[in-house]
């Protein structure tokens, strides 16, 4: 077996681990991101300061479980009934909601997978390797993986996909997420190997390759997955009726094996039904046994079933939040004093309680939280309406200011947040008029509203979120997802540096600077970060918790 | 100049007695109306319910201990207690206060939207019924187009297009109600225009507008009053429905439909906000309908 030297940064991380500067979990994260297999990373962690060589053992332990004689018998067959949103979709690269990926991630797969502990594994990839300067990444594909039309997955498909994401015409948020490179840096080395040449160093490339927009389609893809449901996933799409249902059937020739040595998945079918916008309907369906699980349950759903023994409930803290964002290119938010004044009008404890019944943590007007490894503690601004008034007067609004806050009426957390803020901000000089609309209408204009509360999903790496939502292109023009149009040169520069920094302490120091900039002159208020739940009947097993709220049923089974 | 004009003197002399006669006339009308109402047990029950809600709306500040906006985040979704008669909602607001102040909202917007709809309906229905011919054809075909839409769908389209606010809810319900009212006014006008007193007015050379407003419209009032009351009930119902669909009055306005919408996701743990708001809508709508039905029965008997 060929032996390879591990990335020098892994040595540094190992030293940091030995000195107690980073946790074992963080060491595993860093090592795996740099291409060390999870097995090897565990050995390295156990060996302390000794630097062994990492072998080219294929990949971090892929999700495929190894058959063991003692493995309990897992039932095969059955239909998993799921209540969730069934979005209108066409191009996965343009997904802007996690829910859009729920049915389709069982048909289309990803190059990498980040587990609930935040450790990124190769998935369709067999391994990856980064150069010492983190500017050249070599991606090696697993061999023998086939699309459901029989065609083999090769480097051509990967090159096609990455180039598509990086093409501005695709209008994918991956373009912002992977702003450290452009399409010209994608190169096919051989049939199963792709080399990426980056403009700026990053260690988050593997994370990005697992984002829900990064589903791998074949190189022949024409732009609409509902017309060409050709993926490498464990299921095929039998029927897809947007806003109604998705029906998936298991493939017989899937590339991953179950613990019984036969190909996954364990389930025969998955039926996903959308029961409208009303969570009460989803709860009723779950309680009556009509469905086995609900995806993306809200806090009221959790409240309704939390003491019911018929269900398994797994709670996970996340970086998911509802961001109150202010268009800094529109009045009155062009003045930082006004933005700051609004931040002082937040009674965060109250908002957390009303919006989430306390099921989350208090936020500090940044987009970084405890669920992110790089989080550095920064106390939130206090609730101080007198300070708010003073700031408004300073900004030229001595008599207060009237603003319109756009809220999606079917997001209960946003509605509760908006109403709590409206009441509290009145004393701080803000007259907030609420403009409500259905979520579908909100998404149609989510980057246009002067002031709105937007649903933001969890991402393990806060720096990825910051890159998506608070940066611009080379000319300073806001990125596709920069809904507040806030681009700050210093912030962008620190973010670029942080993204290429391995040392966690250094990255935390960068993150602290970023947090302070966002808190001091940023464009958002984030009073809380939410817990999320997986809720399913006790007959169902093998559901992976996911702070991202991804629905992954590849290894899920159901008792008869 | 020194002598008093006898005619003026007579006018002055007779003025108090004319006012008295008019007053007596009004009093007689009120008595007749009361007689009609009290002859029908249905109308009495309906009127009692409506008056009850009117009193609650008028005296809301006196009969509640909290404002409808006060939030207590430490008392969220609680049942009835000494502090909160009907408990609190998901934002810790007093349910009774929101119901009582919600009555103001619905009793203001309901009649207002129906009044606007009546103004439009009369303006279109009177000339259509009076002139008939092409005027009738044009007006009625346009109104038919509106009537082709189910009412709630029409409201949703209008509110989605112009946004949710008190004003827009009034406009939406007015637009939705206009065709039905116009049809009713047209039908009544077509009947009344054939009466002798209309022909007499024409012979006297009165202009059409005067004939329509003085001779025809007042004689349509019986069915129109009943329809008005029924429509207030429908309007209350639709305001509630729009609130439930998230298209009603923007929060935190106390709005019964909005209360049901906000509370229904917590129904398994706290049923009080939904129950109270629903009962409020039901009793008001039933009250208005019973009142209108009772009036209709009695007026038809007289006819």
Short mmCIF file of C-alpha atoms in Angstrom, two decimals, chain A residues 84-261:
data_model
loop_
_atom_site.label_atom_id
_atom_site.label_comp_id
_atom_site.label_asym_id
_atom_site.label_seq_id
_atom_site.Cartn_x
_atom_site.Cartn_y
_atom_site.Cartn_z
CA UNK A 84 -42.88 17.35 4.75
CA UNK A 85 -42.81 20.12 2.21
CA UNK A 86 -42.64 19.04 -1.42
CA UNK A 87 -41.24 22.09 -3.13
CA UNK A 88 -41.51 23.17 -6.72
CA UNK A 89 -37.99 22.55 -8.04
CA UNK A 90 -35.99 22.35 -11.21
CA UNK A 91 -32.25 22.85 -10.78
CA UNK A 92 -30.69 21.55 -7.54
CA UNK A 93 -27.90 24.11 -7.81
CA UNK A 94 -30.57 26.76 -7.37
CA UNK A 95 -32.12 25.26 -4.25
CA UNK A 96 -32.69 27.96 -1.69
CA UNK A 97 -34.46 25.81 0.89
CA UNK A 98 -33.30 22.70 2.70
CA UNK A 99 -36.81 21.36 2.21
CA UNK A 100 -36.30 21.38 -1.56
CA UNK A 101 -33.64 18.72 -1.08
CA UNK A 102 -35.70 16.36 1.13
CA UNK A 103 -37.09 14.09 -1.60
CA UNK A 104 -34.25 14.62 -4.02
CA UNK A 105 -31.31 13.76 -1.76
CA UNK A 106 -32.49 10.15 -2.02
CA UNK A 107 -32.06 10.32 -5.78
CA UNK A 108 -29.05 12.63 -6.08
CA UNK A 109 -26.05 12.37 -3.79
CA UNK A 110 -23.21 14.54 -2.66
CA UNK A 111 -19.45 14.30 -2.88
CA UNK A 112 -19.10 14.64 0.91
CA UNK A 113 -21.22 14.25 4.00
CA UNK A 114 -20.91 16.09 7.30
CA UNK A 115 -22.12 13.97 10.19
CA UNK A 116 -24.02 15.27 13.25
CA UNK A 117 -20.72 15.73 15.09
CA UNK A 118 -19.58 18.13 12.40
CA UNK A 119 -17.04 15.70 10.93
CA UNK A 120 -16.94 15.68 7.14
CA UNK A 121 -16.59 12.32 5.37
CA UNK A 122 -16.07 11.46 1.73
CA UNK A 123 -19.31 10.17 0.23
CA UNK A 124 -19.22 9.87 -3.53
CA UNK A 125 -15.60 10.80 -3.10
CA UNK A 126 -13.16 8.14 -2.04
CA UNK A 127 -10.70 10.62 -0.59
CA UNK A 128 -9.37 14.11 -0.99
CA UNK A 129 -6.04 15.72 -0.46
CA UNK A 130 -5.04 19.33 0.05
CA UNK A 131 -1.71 20.89 -0.86
CA UNK A 132 0.35 22.41 1.94
CA UNK A 133 -0.75 25.90 0.95
CA UNK A 134 -4.42 24.76 0.77
CA UNK A 135 -4.61 26.12 -2.76
CA UNK A 136 -4.73 22.81 -4.65
CA UNK A 137 -7.21 20.11 -3.78
CA UNK A 138 -7.29 16.68 -5.32
CA UNK A 139 -10.62 14.89 -5.25
CA UNK A 140 -10.65 11.16 -5.88
CA UNK A 141 -13.96 9.51 -6.74
CA UNK A 142 -15.11 6.10 -5.61
CA UNK A 143 -15.08 3.71 -8.53
CA UNK A 144 -18.02 1.70 -9.75
CA UNK A 145 -20.77 4.06 -8.62
CA UNK A 146 -23.53 4.13 -11.17
CA UNK A 147 -26.34 6.52 -11.89
CA UNK A 148 -29.77 4.93 -11.98
CA UNK A 149 -29.59 4.88 -15.79
CA UNK A 150 -26.60 2.55 -15.63
CA UNK A 151 -23.99 5.15 -16.55
CA UNK A 152 -20.89 5.29 -14.33
CA UNK A 153 -20.06 8.33 -12.23
CA UNK A 154 -16.74 9.73 -13.41
CA UNK A 155 -14.57 12.82 -13.09
CA UNK A 156 -16.33 14.30 -16.12
CA UNK A 157 -19.56 14.50 -14.12
CA UNK A 158 -17.82 16.13 -11.17
CA UNK A 159 -16.07 18.69 -13.39
CA UNK A 160 -19.40 19.44 -15.08
CA UNK A 161 -21.13 20.00 -11.75
CA UNK A 162 -18.49 22.19 -10.14
CA UNK A 163 -18.16 24.32 -13.29
CA UNK A 164 -21.95 24.72 -13.36
CA UNK A 165 -22.03 25.89 -9.75
CA UNK A 166 -19.32 28.43 -10.45
CA UNK A 167 -20.97 29.75 -13.59
CA UNK A 168 -22.82 32.99 -12.74
CA UNK A 169 -25.50 32.05 -15.28
CA UNK A 170 -26.49 29.07 -13.14
CA UNK A 171 -27.47 31.52 -10.38
CA UNK A 172 -26.42 29.10 -7.69
CA UNK A 173 -25.59 30.16 -4.16
CA UNK A 174 -22.62 27.79 -4.49
CA UNK A 175 -20.95 30.60 -6.41
CA UNK A 176 -20.82 32.71 -3.24
CA UNK A 177 -20.11 29.73 -1.01
CA UNK A 178 -17.09 28.76 -3.14
CA UNK A 179 -15.92 32.30 -3.77
CA UNK A 180 -12.35 31.09 -3.19
CA UNK A 181 -12.26 29.69 -6.73
CA UNK A 182 -13.71 30.03 -10.20
CA UNK A 183 -14.62 27.66 -13.01
CA UNK A 184 -11.22 27.86 -14.65
CA UNK A 185 -9.69 26.17 -11.61
CA UNK A 186 -11.52 22.88 -12.18
CA UNK A 187 -9.39 20.29 -13.91
CA UNK A 188 -9.92 16.61 -14.72
CA UNK A 189 -6.76 14.66 -13.89
CA UNK A 190 -7.95 11.19 -14.83
CA UNK A 191 -11.19 9.22 -15.04
CA UNK A 192 -11.73 9.33 -11.29
CA UNK A 193 -9.66 12.32 -10.19
CA UNK A 194 -10.40 16.02 -10.26
CA UNK A 195 -8.00 18.76 -9.21
CA UNK A 196 -9.26 22.09 -7.96
CA UNK A 197 -7.03 25.17 -8.09
CA UNK A 198 -8.17 27.79 -5.61
CA UNK A 199 -7.60 31.54 -5.67
CA UNK A 200 -7.62 31.75 -1.88
CA UNK A 201 -6.80 29.05 0.66
CA UNK A 202 -9.66 27.38 2.50
CA UNK A 203 -10.19 24.34 4.63
CA UNK A 204 -13.94 24.33 4.07
CA UNK A 205 -13.99 22.95 0.56
CA UNK A 206 -15.14 19.47 1.70
CA UNK A 207 -17.91 21.08 3.78
CA UNK A 208 -19.08 23.07 0.76
CA UNK A 209 -19.21 19.94 -1.37
CA UNK A 210 -21.81 18.53 1.00
CA UNK A 211 -24.13 21.56 0.96
CA UNK A 212 -27.69 20.81 -0.06
CA UNK A 213 -27.28 22.71 -3.33
CA UNK A 214 -24.31 20.54 -4.34
CA UNK A 215 -26.23 17.46 -5.53
CA UNK A 216 -24.28 15.64 -8.23
CA UNK A 217 -26.10 15.37 -11.53
CA UNK A 218 -24.75 13.62 -14.65
CA UNK A 219 -22.80 15.62 -17.22
CA UNK A 220 -25.75 15.28 -19.57
CA UNK A 221 -28.03 17.20 -17.20
CA UNK A 222 -30.34 19.65 -18.96
CA UNK A 223 -31.49 21.77 -16.00
CA UNK A 224 -34.62 20.12 -14.58
CA UNK A 225 -34.38 17.20 -12.17
CA UNK A 226 -38.09 16.49 -12.37
CA UNK A 227 -37.60 15.66 -16.05
CA UNK A 228 -34.25 13.93 -15.59
CA UNK A 229 -34.26 12.23 -12.17
CA UNK A 230 -30.96 10.51 -12.91
CA UNK A 231 -28.81 10.29 -9.79
CA UNK A 232 -26.61 7.87 -7.91
CA UNK A 233 -28.89 7.70 -4.85
CA UNK A 234 -30.56 4.67 -3.23
CA UNK A 235 -34.03 5.51 -4.52
CA UNK A 236 -35.57 6.45 -7.83
CA UNK A 237 -38.29 9.04 -8.15
CA UNK A 238 -41.49 7.36 -9.29
CA UNK A 239 -43.79 10.33 -8.97
CA UNK A 240 -43.21 13.96 -8.05
CA UNK A 241 -46.10 16.35 -7.79
CA UNK A 242 -44.88 19.68 -6.45
CA UNK A 243 -46.68 20.86 -3.31
CA UNK A 244 -48.41 17.46 -3.05
CA UNK A 245 -46.34 14.29 -2.94
CA UNK A 246 -43.14 12.53 -3.84
CA UNK A 247 -42.99 8.77 -4.25
CA UNK A 248 -39.61 7.05 -4.21
CA UNK A 249 -38.79 3.38 -4.78
CA UNK A 250 -35.61 1.59 -3.73
CA UNK A 251 -32.97 0.73 -6.30
CA UNK A 252 -31.74 -2.84 -6.35
CA UNK A 253 -28.21 -1.97 -7.44
CA UNK A 254 -27.24 0.79 -5.02
CA UNK A 255 -23.52 1.05 -4.28
CA UNK A 256 -23.63 1.03 -0.46
CA UNK A 257 -24.16 -2.14 1.57
CA UNK A 258 -26.25 -2.58 4.68
CA UNK A 259 -25.14 -4.40 7.82
CA UNK A 260 -26.65 -7.58 6.43
CA UNK A 261 -24.29 -7.45 3.48
#
